[in-house]
Amino acid sequence: MKYQMYDLIEKKKRSEALTKDEIEYLISGYTKGEIPDYQMSAFLMAVCFNGMTDEETYEFTMAMEHSGDELDLSSIPGMKIDKHSTGGVGDKTTLVLAPLIASLGVPVAKMSGRGLGHTGGTIDKLEAFPGFQTGISEETFLSNVKEHHIAVAGQTKNLAPADKKIYALRDITATVNSIPLIASSIMSKKLASGADGICLDVKVGSGAFMKDLEEAKKLASTMVDIGRRANRKMVAVLTNMDEPLGFAVGNTLEVMEAIDSLKGNGPKDFMELIYALGTEMLLLADEDLTSEKAKELLKDAISSGKAYDTFKTFIEIQGGNPSDVDHIEDLLDASFVVKVPAEFEGYVKEIQAEEVGRASMILGGGRATKEDVIDMSVGVVLHKKVGDTVKKEDAIATIYGNNKESVDLAMEKIKDAYTFSKEAVTPKPMILEIIK
Ligand code: URA
């Protein structure tokens, strides 16, 4: 054996930096099962306390990226663009951005995840369309991007397997919460997915992984730095996740809101995010473009119906029925549709996004464990957002459920999620910072 794992743990405990060679040994040994969980756990805990240098974080990422399959997108002409969100409540952004950007001729090749806990995953939302295939072959993925500029697929089993194993260990050893570990975990999967340009949407706030702006900035710049070192074009947008995004939370309900948005009727906060991320994605693809021109192109793609048509094509080429896009409300099958009354007059001060996400989960719209089966039709539609005025007779939200008991529990969660104020409230800006 080239190194002793004991020595590497000792080194990190003393806050010393590991070499590229040592990191490669560590990642490959652990992936192959030659290094046991208890030693890897000790190492990860030492990283939580002592951090990693930029060089170490980069090498840790590269070693995880190279631990399994890597998608080669080089046969597709043009700058292939990917986006990634660190996860939020009501985050249906990919459903709108992917066809919007693709409709402008920029190839979008995106690997997405499933939801776990209070945040939803794009792959689950797309499965609201009967027949839609997220497990398409690499060949179909590549040919769809070549021909239609768009493909969204679930991560293959063998994408960054080192990260999969390490993440599962971090989850049960209280070692998730470390910026170099989070940044390398996310970036190893993004880099293995093969895009030339990556736009990161780093959520900040009560409903996000990162509750604090300074921490989120550190995470964003660490990921941007890793991507640059790996010769990718990078941008990170820090965005507000103090309240759910848009109004809808739940799979089919979010798809409905995404379709409305593609038709030009999206919620204000959501469209602000779409235009900000969309602009950055177009700038990654074409550095001669200005922000103003990019935004104009995006608005035109929506008002002309081009983005909507691309979404229909996308659903069709991945096995769904494009006419479901025109009649999406027919797919909603909830036996209880119940309004949540306002119990206060004044202004909405806060909406705890995490609580709204949990309400949707209780209704059956999310997973507590990987094996849970999702009810596509359930969820919550908010009617009042932060800053809105509320009167006693107003409904603050509507709950969609298929089980009376869970509807009652969700009702309590939604009521708890809201706080009100007698004084007017100004909502936080959606875009907090852009890191390039
Ligand atoms: N998401 C990931 O993929 N990895 C992390 O470490 C945290 C969030």
GROMACS .gro file of C-alpha atoms and ligand atoms in nm:
model
  444
    1MET     CA    1   0.000   0.000   0.000
    2LYS     CA    2   0.126   0.340  -0.100
    3TYR     CA    3   0.003   0.527   0.207
    4GLN     CA    4  -0.142   0.444   0.546
    5MET     CA    5  -0.490   0.588   0.592
    6TYR     CA    6  -0.397   0.645   0.958
    7ASP     CA    7  -0.125   0.891   0.847
    8LEU     CA    8  -0.362   1.080   0.618
    9ILE     CA    9  -0.614   1.123   0.900
   10GLU     CA   10  -0.332   1.236   1.130
   11LYS     CA   11  -0.215   1.486   0.867
   12LYS     CA   12  -0.561   1.641   0.830
   13LYS     CA   13  -0.604   1.642   1.207
   14ARG     CA   14  -0.290   1.856   1.224
   15SER     CA   15  -0.444   2.084   0.958
   16GLU     CA   16  -0.186   1.997   0.697
   17ALA     CA   17  -0.270   1.981   0.327
   18LEU     CA   18  -0.280   1.644   0.150
   19THR     CA   19  -0.106   1.604  -0.185
   20LYS     CA   20  -0.286   1.517  -0.511
   21ASP     CA   21  -0.144   1.166  -0.487
   22GLU     CA   22  -0.265   1.116  -0.131
   23ILE     CA   23  -0.613   1.240  -0.223
   24GLU     CA   24  -0.631   1.005  -0.523
   25TYR     CA   25  -0.528   0.715  -0.299
   26LEU     CA   26  -0.794   0.809  -0.044
   27ILE     CA   27  -1.080   0.841  -0.294
   28SER     CA   28  -0.992   0.535  -0.496
   29GLY     CA   29  -0.928   0.322  -0.185
   30TYR     CA   30  -1.260   0.419  -0.031
   31THR     CA   31  -1.458   0.368  -0.354
   32LYS     CA   32  -1.310   0.020  -0.395
   33GLY     CA   33  -1.390  -0.068  -0.034
   34GLU     CA   34  -1.024  -0.093   0.070
   35ILE     CA   35  -1.055   0.192   0.319
   36PRO     CA   36  -1.323   0.126   0.584
   37ASP     CA   37  -1.607   0.364   0.673
   38TYR     CA   38  -1.464   0.438   1.019
   39GLN     CA   39  -1.138   0.571   0.879
   40MET     CA   40  -1.311   0.775   0.610
   41SER     CA   41  -1.550   0.915   0.875
   42ALA     CA   42  -1.257   1.027   1.089
   43PHE     CA   43  -1.097   1.193   0.789
   44LEU     CA   44  -1.421   1.372   0.692
   45MET     CA   45  -1.468   1.497   1.048
   46ALA     CA   46  -1.113   1.636   1.043
   47VAL     CA   47  -1.203   1.818   0.718
   48CYS     CA   48  -1.513   1.962   0.889
   49PHE     CA   49  -1.291   2.111   1.160
   50ASN     CA   50  -0.983   2.206   0.962
   51GLY     CA   51  -1.108   2.260   0.606
   52MET     CA   52  -0.912   2.205   0.287
   53THR     CA   53  -0.697   2.435   0.076
   54ASP     CA   54  -0.829   2.537  -0.268
   55GLU     CA   55  -0.580   2.297  -0.423
   56GLU     CA   56  -0.696   2.006  -0.204
   57THR     CA   57  -1.064   2.085  -0.272
   58TYR     CA   58  -0.994   2.083  -0.645
   59GLU     CA   59  -0.803   1.752  -0.632
   60PHE     CA   60  -1.072   1.597  -0.411
   61THR     CA   61  -1.332   1.701  -0.672
   62MET     CA   62  -1.128   1.570  -0.965
   63ALA     CA   63  -1.068   1.236  -0.794
   64MET     CA   64  -1.444   1.196  -0.734
   65GLU     CA   65  -1.529   1.312  -1.088
   66HIS     CA   66  -1.294   1.049  -1.234
   67SER     CA   67  -1.422   0.770  -1.006
   68GLY     CA   68  -1.691   0.661  -1.256
   69ASP     CA   69  -1.849   0.739  -1.593
   70GLU     CA   70  -1.800   1.080  -1.750
   71LEU     CA   71  -2.027   1.207  -2.021
   72ASP     CA   72  -1.848   1.318  -2.337
   73LEU     CA   73  -2.052   1.593  -2.503
   74SER     CA   74  -1.780   1.691  -2.751
   75SER     CA   75  -1.971   1.549  -3.050
   76ILE     CA   76  -2.240   1.815  -2.997
   77PRO     CA   77  -2.154   2.145  -3.163
   78GLY     CA   78  -2.159   2.466  -2.958
   79MET     CA   79  -2.114   2.551  -2.590
   80LYS     CA   80  -2.315   2.301  -2.389
   81ILE     CA   81  -2.468   2.467  -2.086
   82ASP     CA   82  -2.584   2.313  -1.760
   83LYS     CA   83  -2.743   2.464  -1.453
   84HIS     CA   84  -2.760   2.347  -1.096
   85SER     CA   85  -2.964   2.462  -0.801
   86THR     CA   86  -2.856   2.386  -0.447
   87GLY     CA   87  -3.222   2.306  -0.379
   88GLY     CA   88  -3.523   2.498  -0.266
   89VAL     CA   89  -3.897   2.476  -0.211
   90GLY     CA   90  -4.114   2.531  -0.519
   91ASP     CA   91  -3.803   2.526  -0.737
   92LYS     CA   92  -3.937   2.445  -1.083
   93THR     CA   93  -3.669   2.657  -1.252
   94THR     CA   94  -3.520   2.386  -1.475
   95LEU     CA   95  -3.863   2.310  -1.623
   96VAL     CA   96  -3.872   2.663  -1.764
   97LEU     CA   97  -3.506   2.747  -1.815
   98ALA     CA   98  -3.406   2.434  -2.006
   99PRO     CA   99  -3.662   2.477  -2.289
  100LEU     CA  100  -3.623   2.856  -2.281
  101ILE     CA  101  -3.247   2.841  -2.338
  102ALA     CA  102  -3.278   2.552  -2.584
  103SER     CA  103  -3.536   2.748  -2.787
  104LEU     CA  104  -3.259   3.005  -2.848
  105GLY     CA  105  -3.034   2.739  -3.000
  106VAL     CA  106  -2.809   2.687  -2.697
  107PRO     CA  107  -2.762   2.316  -2.620
  108VAL     CA  108  -2.885   2.224  -2.272
  109ALA     CA  109  -2.756   1.887  -2.150
  110LYS     CA  110  -2.875   1.840  -1.796
  111MET     CA  111  -2.846   1.563  -1.541
  112SER     CA  112  -3.098   1.612  -1.263
  113GLY     CA  113  -3.171   1.454  -0.930
  114ARG     CA  114  -3.473   1.332  -0.739
  115GLY     CA  115  -3.609   1.506  -0.434
  116LEU     CA  116  -3.536   1.396  -0.081
  117GLY     CA  117  -3.672   1.567   0.229
  118HIS     CA  118  -3.851   1.900   0.196
  119THR     CA  119  -3.709   1.998  -0.145
  120GLY     CA  120  -3.837   1.851  -0.471
  121GLY     CA  121  -3.632   1.718  -0.762
  122THR     CA  122  -3.672   1.802  -1.131
  123ILE     CA  123  -3.680   1.436  -1.232
  124ASP     CA  124  -3.982   1.369  -1.009
  125LYS     CA  125  -4.164   1.672  -1.147
  126LEU     CA  126  -4.110   1.563  -1.506
  127GLU     CA  127  -4.259   1.224  -1.422
  128ALA     CA  128  -4.591   1.406  -1.375
  129PHE     CA  129  -4.616   1.346  -1.753
  130PRO     CA  130  -4.727   0.986  -1.811
  131GLY     CA  131  -4.472   0.804  -2.024
  132PHE     CA  132  -4.193   1.057  -1.970
  133GLN     CA  133  -3.857   0.876  -1.958
  134THR     CA  134  -3.581   1.010  -1.737
  135GLY     CA  135  -3.363   0.703  -1.771
  136ILE     CA  136  -3.283   0.756  -2.141
  137SER     CA  137  -2.970   0.600  -2.289
  138GLU     CA  138  -2.656   0.804  -2.344
  139GLU     CA  139  -2.714   0.771  -2.718
  140THR     CA  140  -3.067   0.919  -2.697
  141PHE     CA  141  -2.944   1.188  -2.458
  142LEU     CA  142  -2.674   1.296  -2.704
  143SER     CA  143  -2.894   1.277  -3.013
  144ASN     CA  144  -3.173   1.479  -2.845
  145VAL     CA  145  -2.928   1.753  -2.751
  146LYS     CA  146  -2.782   1.750  -3.104
  147GLU     CA  147  -3.117   1.765  -3.277
  148HIS     CA  148  -3.341   1.958  -3.036
  149HIS     CA  149  -3.085   2.129  -2.808
  150ILE     CA  150  -3.239   1.972  -2.499
  151ALA     CA  151  -3.219   1.663  -2.280
  152VAL     CA  152  -3.281   1.622  -1.908
  153ALA     CA  153  -3.197   1.284  -1.761
  154GLY     CA  154  -3.162   1.126  -1.420
  155GLN     CA  155  -2.806   1.072  -1.304
  156THR     CA  156  -2.671   0.737  -1.413
  157LYS     CA  157  -2.575   0.499  -1.135
  158ASN     CA  158  -2.209   0.525  -1.214
  159LEU     CA  159  -2.173   0.905  -1.221
  160ALA     CA  160  -1.920   1.003  -0.952
  161PRO     CA  161  -1.971   0.683  -0.747
  162ALA     CA  162  -1.711   0.804  -0.495
  163ASP     CA  163  -1.934   1.099  -0.414
  164LYS     CA  164  -2.237   0.875  -0.380
  165LYS     CA  165  -2.059   0.660  -0.122
  166ILE     CA  166  -1.900   0.951   0.063
  167TYR     CA  167  -2.224   1.152   0.067
  168ALA     CA  168  -2.414   0.859   0.220
  169LEU     CA  169  -2.145   0.836   0.489
  170ARG     CA  170  -2.150   1.213   0.552
  171ASP     CA  171  -2.525   1.197   0.592
  172ILE     CA  172  -2.499   0.964   0.893
  173THR     CA  173  -2.180   1.100   1.052
  174ALA     CA  174  -2.275   1.470   1.082
  175THR     CA  175  -2.016   1.567   0.821
  176VAL     CA  176  -2.239   1.716   0.549
  177ASN     CA  177  -2.190   2.069   0.665
  178SER     CA  178  -1.845   2.161   0.531
  179ILE     CA  179  -1.791   2.398   0.240
  180PRO     CA  180  -1.506   2.204   0.069
  181LEU     CA  181  -1.704   1.880   0.104
  182ILE     CA  182  -2.029   2.028  -0.031
  183ALA     CA  183  -1.851   2.213  -0.314
  184SER     CA  184  -1.652   1.908  -0.423
  185SER     CA  185  -1.958   1.684  -0.400
  186ILE     CA  186  -2.173   1.905  -0.623
  187MET     CA  187  -1.894   1.991  -0.867
  188SER     CA  188  -1.774   1.630  -0.911
  189LYS     CA  189  -2.119   1.541  -1.050
  190LYS     CA  190  -2.147   1.857  -1.259
  191LEU     CA  191  -1.803   1.810  -1.413
  192ALA     CA  192  -1.871   1.443  -1.488
  193SER     CA  193  -2.190   1.553  -1.670
  194GLY     CA  194  -1.968   1.714  -1.931
  195ALA     CA  195  -2.106   2.067  -1.993
  196ASP     CA  196  -1.874   2.347  -2.107
  197GLY     CA  197  -2.050   2.615  -1.905
  198ILE     CA  198  -2.220   2.577  -1.566
  199CYS     CA  199  -2.458   2.822  -1.402
  200LEU     CA  200  -2.505   2.762  -1.030
  201ASP     CA  201  -2.812   2.884  -0.846
  202VAL     CA  202  -2.701   2.897  -0.484
  203LYS     CA  203  -3.008   2.934  -0.262
  204VAL     CA  204  -2.982   3.131   0.060
  205GLY     CA  205  -3.238   3.153   0.339
  206SER     CA  206  -3.472   2.965   0.567
  207GLY     CA  207  -3.575   2.713   0.299
  208ALA     CA  208  -3.220   2.649   0.178
  209PHE     CA  209  -2.924   2.443   0.275
  210MET     CA  210  -2.725   2.765   0.327
  211LYS     CA  211  -2.908   2.988   0.573
  212ASP     CA  212  -2.645   3.260   0.577
  213LEU     CA  213  -2.531   3.488   0.291
  214GLU     CA  214  -2.161   3.489   0.384
  215GLU     CA  215  -2.147   3.108   0.398
  216ALA     CA  216  -2.338   3.084   0.069
  217LYS     CA  217  -2.090   3.325  -0.094
  218LYS     CA  218  -1.801   3.111   0.023
  219LEU     CA  219  -1.965   2.797  -0.116
  220ALA     CA  220  -2.042   2.971  -0.447
  221SER     CA  221  -1.689   3.102  -0.497
  222THR     CA  222  -1.538   2.765  -0.403
  223MET     CA  223  -1.752   2.595  -0.671
  224VAL     CA  224  -1.674   2.865  -0.930
  225ASP     CA  225  -1.304   2.824  -0.857
  226ILE     CA  226  -1.319   2.444  -0.896
  227GLY     CA  227  -1.502   2.475  -1.229
  228ARG     CA  228  -1.253   2.732  -1.364
  229ARG     CA  229  -0.957   2.516  -1.271
  230ALA     CA  230  -1.129   2.236  -1.464
  231ASN     CA  231  -1.155   2.466  -1.769
  232ARG     CA  232  -1.529   2.522  -1.752
  233LYS     CA  233  -1.699   2.857  -1.783
  234MET     CA  234  -1.864   2.931  -1.452
  235VAL     CA  235  -2.110   3.166  -1.289
  236ALA     CA  236  -2.292   3.147  -0.956
  237VAL     CA  237  -2.605   3.343  -0.872
  238LEU     CA  238  -2.696   3.376  -0.504
  239THR     CA  239  -3.074   3.384  -0.475
  240ASN     CA  240  -3.326   3.430  -0.199
  241MET     CA  241  -3.496   3.121  -0.055
  242ASP     CA  242  -3.660   3.279   0.250
  243GLU     CA  243  -4.002   3.192   0.108
  244PRO     CA  244  -4.105   2.931  -0.150
  245LEU     CA  245  -4.036   3.017  -0.512
  246GLY     CA  246  -4.352   3.122  -0.699
  247PHE     CA  247  -4.683   2.998  -0.563
  248ALA     CA  248  -4.694   2.623  -0.632
  249VAL     CA  249  -4.526   2.348  -0.427
  250GLY     CA  250  -4.590   1.986  -0.534
  251ASN     CA  251  -4.513   1.797  -0.851
  252THR     CA  252  -4.801   1.845  -1.098
  253LEU     CA  253  -4.886   2.181  -0.940
  254GLU     CA  254  -4.531   2.301  -1.007
  255VAL     CA  255  -4.541   2.169  -1.362
  256MET     CA  256  -4.864   2.368  -1.411
  257GLU     CA  257  -4.694   2.683  -1.284
  258ALA     CA  258  -4.393   2.617  -1.509
  259ILE     CA  259  -4.622   2.584  -1.811
  260ASP     CA  260  -4.801   2.908  -1.717
  261SER     CA  261  -4.460   3.072  -1.695
  262LEU     CA  262  -4.362   2.948  -2.040
  263LYS     CA  263  -4.686   3.102  -2.164
  264GLY     CA  264  -4.584   3.437  -2.014
  265ASN     CA  265  -4.798   3.417  -1.699
  266GLY     CA  266  -4.533   3.326  -1.441
  267PRO     CA  267  -4.518   3.460  -1.084
  268LYS     CA  268  -4.314   3.779  -1.049
  269ASP     CA  269  -4.042   3.642  -0.816
  270PHE     CA  270  -4.004   3.327  -1.023
  271MET     CA  271  -3.973   3.514  -1.353
  272GLU     CA  272  -3.714   3.747  -1.202
  273LEU     CA  273  -3.508   3.439  -1.119
  274ILE     CA  274  -3.566   3.286  -1.464
  275TYR     CA  275  -3.448   3.601  -1.642
  276ALA     CA  276  -3.144   3.641  -1.415
  277LEU     CA  277  -3.027   3.279  -1.454
  278GLY     CA  278  -3.126   3.269  -1.821
  279THR     CA  279  -2.920   3.580  -1.891
  280GLU     CA  280  -2.615   3.428  -1.722
  281MET     CA  281  -2.659   3.102  -1.915
  282LEU     CA  282  -2.674   3.288  -2.246
  283LEU     CA  283  -2.366   3.490  -2.152
  284LEU     CA  284  -2.179   3.167  -2.077
  285ALA     CA  285  -2.271   3.043  -2.425
  286ASP     CA  286  -2.180   3.366  -2.605
  287GLU     CA  287  -1.945   3.611  -2.439
  288ASP     CA  288  -2.011   3.880  -2.701
  289LEU     CA  289  -2.372   3.909  -2.589
  290THR     CA  290  -2.474   4.189  -2.349
  291SER     CA  291  -2.702   4.129  -2.050
  292GLU     CA  292  -2.966   4.360  -2.201
  293LYS     CA  293  -2.968   4.173  -2.532
  294ALA     CA  294  -2.979   3.836  -2.353
  295LYS     CA  295  -3.281   3.941  -2.150
  296GLU     CA  296  -3.454   4.070  -2.463
  297LEU     CA  297  -3.396   3.735  -2.636
  298LEU     CA  298  -3.539   3.548  -2.337
  299LYS     CA  299  -3.849   3.766  -2.321
  300ASP     CA  300  -3.903   3.727  -2.692
  301ALA     CA  301  -3.871   3.347  -2.673
  302ILE     CA  302  -4.153   3.346  -2.418
  303SER     CA  303  -4.383   3.599  -2.585
  304SER     CA  304  -4.344   3.437  -2.928
  305GLY     CA  305  -4.435   3.091  -2.792
  306LYS     CA  306  -4.096   2.953  -2.901
  307ALA     CA  307  -4.003   2.840  -2.547
  308TYR     CA  308  -4.344   2.678  -2.493
  309ASP     CA  309  -4.316   2.487  -2.822
  310THR     CA  310  -3.967   2.366  -2.725
  311PHE     CA  311  -4.109   2.238  -2.396
  312LYS     CA  312  -4.371   2.036  -2.589
  313THR     CA  313  -4.103   1.893  -2.815
  314PHE     CA  314  -3.892   1.808  -2.510
  315ILE     CA  315  -4.181   1.619  -2.345
  316GLU     CA  316  -4.246   1.432  -2.670
  317ILE     CA  317  -3.888   1.326  -2.745
  318GLN     CA  318  -3.854   1.184  -2.394
  319GLY     CA  319  -4.168   0.971  -2.424
  320GLY     CA  320  -4.449   1.193  -2.297
  321ASN     CA  321  -4.757   1.312  -2.480
  322PRO     CA  322  -4.715   1.674  -2.595
  323SER     CA  323  -5.091   1.736  -2.578
  324ASP     CA  324  -5.067   1.683  -2.199
  325VAL     CA  325  -4.877   2.012  -2.192
  326ASP     CA  326  -5.185   2.191  -2.331
  327HIS     CA  327  -5.416   2.017  -2.083
  328ILE     CA  328  -5.194   1.971  -1.781
  329GLU     CA  329  -5.479   2.046  -1.536
  330ASP     CA  330  -5.643   1.719  -1.647
  331LEU     CA  331  -5.354   1.532  -1.483
  332LEU     CA  332  -5.428   1.681  -1.143
  333ASP     CA  333  -5.620   1.426  -0.942
  334ALA     CA  334  -5.675   1.546  -0.584
  335SER     CA  335  -5.988   1.446  -0.394
  336PHE     CA  336  -5.948   1.720  -0.130
  337VAL     CA  337  -5.900   2.080  -0.236
  338VAL     CA  338  -5.912   2.288   0.080
  339LYS     CA  339  -5.849   2.656   0.140
  340VAL     CA  340  -5.638   2.774   0.434
  341PRO     CA  341  -5.809   3.076   0.590
  342ALA     CA  342  -5.619   3.383   0.706
  343GLU     CA  343  -5.640   3.428   1.080
  344PHE     CA  344  -5.483   3.772   1.083
  345GLU     CA  345  -5.527   4.108   0.912
  346GLY     CA  346  -5.220   4.296   0.793
  347TYR     CA  347  -4.916   4.196   0.588
  348VAL     CA  348  -4.735   3.867   0.535
  349LYS     CA  349  -4.404   3.901   0.718
  350GLU     CA  350  -4.247   3.557   0.658
  351ILE     CA  351  -4.328   3.221   0.503
  352GLN     CA  352  -4.102   2.944   0.631
  353ALA     CA  353  -4.024   2.768   0.305
  354GLU     CA  354  -3.910   2.454   0.481
  355GLU     CA  355  -4.247   2.421   0.657
  356VAL     CA  356  -4.432   2.455   0.326
  357GLY     CA  357  -4.205   2.188   0.179
  358ARG     CA  358  -4.283   1.965   0.476
  359ALA     CA  359  -4.658   2.021   0.429
  360SER     CA  360  -4.624   1.899   0.070
  361MET     CA  361  -4.425   1.600   0.194
  362ILE     CA  362  -4.691   1.510   0.454
  363LEU     CA  363  -4.950   1.517   0.176
  364GLY     CA  364  -4.742   1.256  -0.009
  365GLY     CA  365  -4.568   1.492  -0.254
  366GLY     CA  366  -4.214   1.424  -0.129
  367ARG     CA  367  -3.996   1.146   0.003
  368ALA     CA  368  -3.885   1.084   0.359
  369THR     CA  369  -3.685   0.782   0.239
  370LYS     CA  370  -3.553   0.695  -0.107
  371GLU     CA  371  -3.810   0.416  -0.143
  372ASP     CA  372  -4.122   0.633  -0.088
  373VAL     CA  373  -4.362   0.661  -0.382
  374ILE     CA  374  -4.471   1.015  -0.463
  375ASP     CA  375  -4.832   1.128  -0.519
  376MET     CA  376  -4.793   1.364  -0.816
  377SER     CA  377  -5.121   1.550  -0.761
  378VAL     CA  378  -5.081   1.672  -0.405
  379GLY     CA  379  -4.925   1.990  -0.278
  380VAL     CA  380  -4.990   2.348  -0.184
  381VAL     CA  381  -5.063   2.662  -0.382
  382LEU     CA  382  -4.987   2.981  -0.191
  383HIS     CA  383  -5.208   3.282  -0.254
  384LYS     CA  384  -5.018   3.524  -0.036
  385LYS     CA  385  -4.645   3.595  -0.046
  386VAL     CA  386  -4.418   3.807   0.171
  387GLY     CA  387  -4.530   4.173   0.162
  388ASP     CA  388  -4.887   4.099   0.048
  389THR     CA  389  -5.182   4.243   0.239
  390VAL     CA  390  -5.415   3.994   0.407
  391LYS     CA  391  -5.776   4.031   0.521
  392LYS     CA  392  -5.962   3.795   0.753
  393GLU     CA  393  -6.180   3.653   0.475
  394ASP     CA  394  -5.881   3.578   0.245
  395ALA     CA  395  -5.739   3.233   0.182
  396ILE     CA  396  -5.362   3.233   0.227
  397ALA     CA  397  -5.319   2.902   0.043
  398THR     CA  398  -5.501   2.603  -0.107
  399ILE     CA  399  -5.410   2.247  -0.015
  400TYR     CA  400  -5.443   1.960  -0.265
  401GLY     CA  401  -5.455   1.616  -0.103
  402ASN     CA  402  -5.583   1.265  -0.129
  403ASN     CA  403  -5.613   1.181   0.238
  404LYS     CA  404  -5.816   1.376   0.495
  405GLU     CA  405  -5.576   1.319   0.783
  406SER     CA  406  -5.274   1.446   0.590
  407VAL     CA  407  -5.473   1.746   0.464
  408ASP     CA  408  -5.550   1.842   0.827
  409LEU     CA  409  -5.183   1.806   0.923
  410ALA     CA  410  -5.072   2.007   0.618
  411MET     CA  411  -5.324   2.278   0.711
  412GLU     CA  412  -5.155   2.320   1.051
  413LYS     CA  413  -4.810   2.327   0.890
  414ILE     CA  414  -4.914   2.600   0.645
  415LYS     CA  415  -5.068   2.810   0.921
  416ASP     CA  416  -4.746   2.771   1.122
  417ALA     CA  417  -4.536   2.861   0.820
  418TYR     CA  418  -4.687   3.211   0.795
  419THR     CA  419  -4.615   3.504   1.022
  420PHE     CA  420  -4.791   3.836   0.985
  421SER     CA  421  -4.725   4.196   1.074
  422LYS     CA  422  -4.937   4.507   1.123
  423GLU     CA  423  -4.670   4.713   0.947
  424ALA     CA  424  -4.599   4.699   0.575
  425VAL     CA  425  -4.324   4.450   0.482
  426THR     CA  426  -4.078   4.482   0.195
  427PRO     CA  427  -3.976   4.144   0.049
  428LYS     CA  428  -3.604   4.072   0.011
  429PRO     CA  429  -3.463   4.100  -0.341
  430MET     CA  430  -3.456   3.772  -0.536
  431ILE     CA  431  -3.104   3.816  -0.672
  432LEU     CA  432  -2.860   3.870  -0.386
  433GLU     CA  433  -2.529   3.855  -0.572
  434ILE     CA  434  -2.367   3.723  -0.887
  435ILE     CA  435  -2.021   3.565  -0.862
  436LYS     CA  436  -1.828   3.533  -1.187
  437URA     N1  437  -2.576   1.834  -0.254
  437URA     C1  438  -2.477   1.751  -0.293
  437URA     O1  439  -2.483   1.695  -0.402
  437URA     N2  440  -2.373   1.731  -0.211
  437URA     C2  441  -2.363   1.791  -0.091
  437URA     O2  442  -2.265   1.770  -0.022
  437URA     C3  443  -2.466   1.877  -0.051
  437URA     C4  444  -2.571   1.897  -0.134
   0.00000   0.00000   0.00000
